[in-house]
Structures are given as C-alpha cells and as structure tokens.
CSV table of C-alpha atoms in Angstrom, one decimal:
chain,number,residue,atom,x,y,z
A,1,MET,CA,0.0,0.0,0.0
A,2,ARG,CA,1.3,3.4,-0.8
A,3,PRO,CA,2.4,5.5,2.2
A,4,SER,CA,-0.1,8.2,1.3
A,5,THR,CA,-3.0,5.7,1.4
A,6,LEU,CA,-1.9,4.4,4.8
A,7,ARG,CA,-1.7,8.0,6.1
A,8,ALA,CA,-5.2,8.8,4.8
A,9,LEU,CA,-6.6,5.6,6.4
A,10,LYS,CA,-5.0,6.3,9.8
A,11,ARG,CA,-6.2,9.9,9.7
A,12,ALA,CA,-9.7,8.7,8.8
A,13,ALA,CA,-9.6,6.4,11.8
A,14,GLU,CA,-8.5,9.2,14.1
A,15,LEU,CA,-11.3,11.5,12.8
A,16,THR,CA,-13.9,8.7,13.2
A,17,ARG,CA,-12.9,8.2,16.9
A,18,GLN,CA,-13.5,12.0,17.3
A,19,ASN,CA,-17.0,11.6,15.8
A,20,ARG,CA,-16.0,13.5,12.7
A,21,LEU,CA,-17.3,10.9,10.3
A,22,THR,CA,-17.9,13.3,7.4
A,23,GLU,CA,-14.3,14.5,7.4
A,24,ALA,CA,-13.1,10.9,7.7
A,25,VAL,CA,-15.0,9.9,4.6
A,26,LEU,CA,-13.8,13.0,2.7
A,27,ILE,CA,-10.2,11.9,3.4
A,28,ALA,CA,-10.5,8.1,2.9
A,29,GLU,CA,-12.9,7.9,0.0
A,30,PRO,CA,-10.7,9.4,-2.7
A,31,VAL,CA,-7.8,7.1,-1.9
A,32,ILE,CA,-10.0,4.1,-1.7
A,33,LEU,CA,-11.6,4.9,-5.1
A,34,ALA,CA,-8.3,5.6,-6.7
A,35,ALA,CA,-6.8,2.3,-5.6
A,36,ASP,CA,-6.0,-0.4,-8.1
A,37,THR,CA,-7.1,-4.0,-7.5
A,38,TYR,CA,-3.9,-4.9,-5.7
A,39,GLU,CA,-4.0,-1.9,-3.4
A,40,GLY,CA,-7.7,-2.3,-2.9
A,41,ASP,CA,-7.1,-5.8,-1.5
A,42,GLU,CA,-4.5,-4.4,0.8
A,43,ILE,CA,-6.9,-1.7,2.0
A,44,LEU,CA,-9.6,-4.2,2.7
A,45,ARG,CA,-7.1,-6.3,4.8
A,46,TRP,CA,-5.9,-3.2,6.6
A,47,LEU,CA,-9.4,-2.1,7.4
A,48,ALA,CA,-10.3,-5.6,8.7
A,49,ASP,CA,-7.2,-5.8,10.8
A,50,HIS,CA,-7.6,-2.3,12.2
A,51,ALA,CA,-11.4,-2.0,12.8
A,52,ALA,CA,-10.7,-1.1,16.5
A,53,ASP,CA,-8.7,1.9,15.3
A,54,PHE,CA,-12.0,3.4,14.1
A,55,THR,CA,-14.1,2.5,17.1
A,56,GLY,CA,-11.5,3.2,19.8
A,57,GLU,CA,-12.2,-0.2,21.3
A,58,ASN,CA,-9.4,-2.5,22.4
A,59,HIS,CA,-10.1,-6.2,21.9
A,60,ASN,CA,-6.8,-7.6,23.3
A,61,ASP,CA,-8.6,-9.3,26.1
A,62,PRO,CA,-10.2,-12.5,24.7
A,63,LYS,CA,-13.2,-12.1,27.1
A,64,GLU,CA,-14.1,-8.9,25.2
A,65,MET,CA,-14.3,-10.7,21.9
A,66,PRO,CA,-17.9,-11.4,20.7
C-alpha cells in the first residue's frame, strides 16, 4: 500500500474516533476509489485488521471478543 494511502486511512480512523465521520469519509474515500485491484485488496485487509482503530475499542482481552 502506498504510504499516502496508509496515512489517509490512519487519519480517517482518528477522525472517526473523534465523531468526525464526514471529514473521515472525505479523506478516505478518494484514496480508496483511486486504488487499483492490488492496493484495494491491501486496503480491505488493513481495514479488517484495524477496525478497532475506528471504534477506539481494544479487543486484546479474549473475554471482550464477541
């Protein structure tokens, strides 16, 4: 994944945790839409692996996992 894409996703996560969803979408959407198939797959994996970055939840404790 390009460094600029990763920065945008991390920034979108930060904004989402601050309840600034509109700004998060404005930052993340263009890089997601511009991604080729390979980078799109990387983005999907990153989003799945970092869902807690968007919610601010920490699921390190197995008791907390659904």
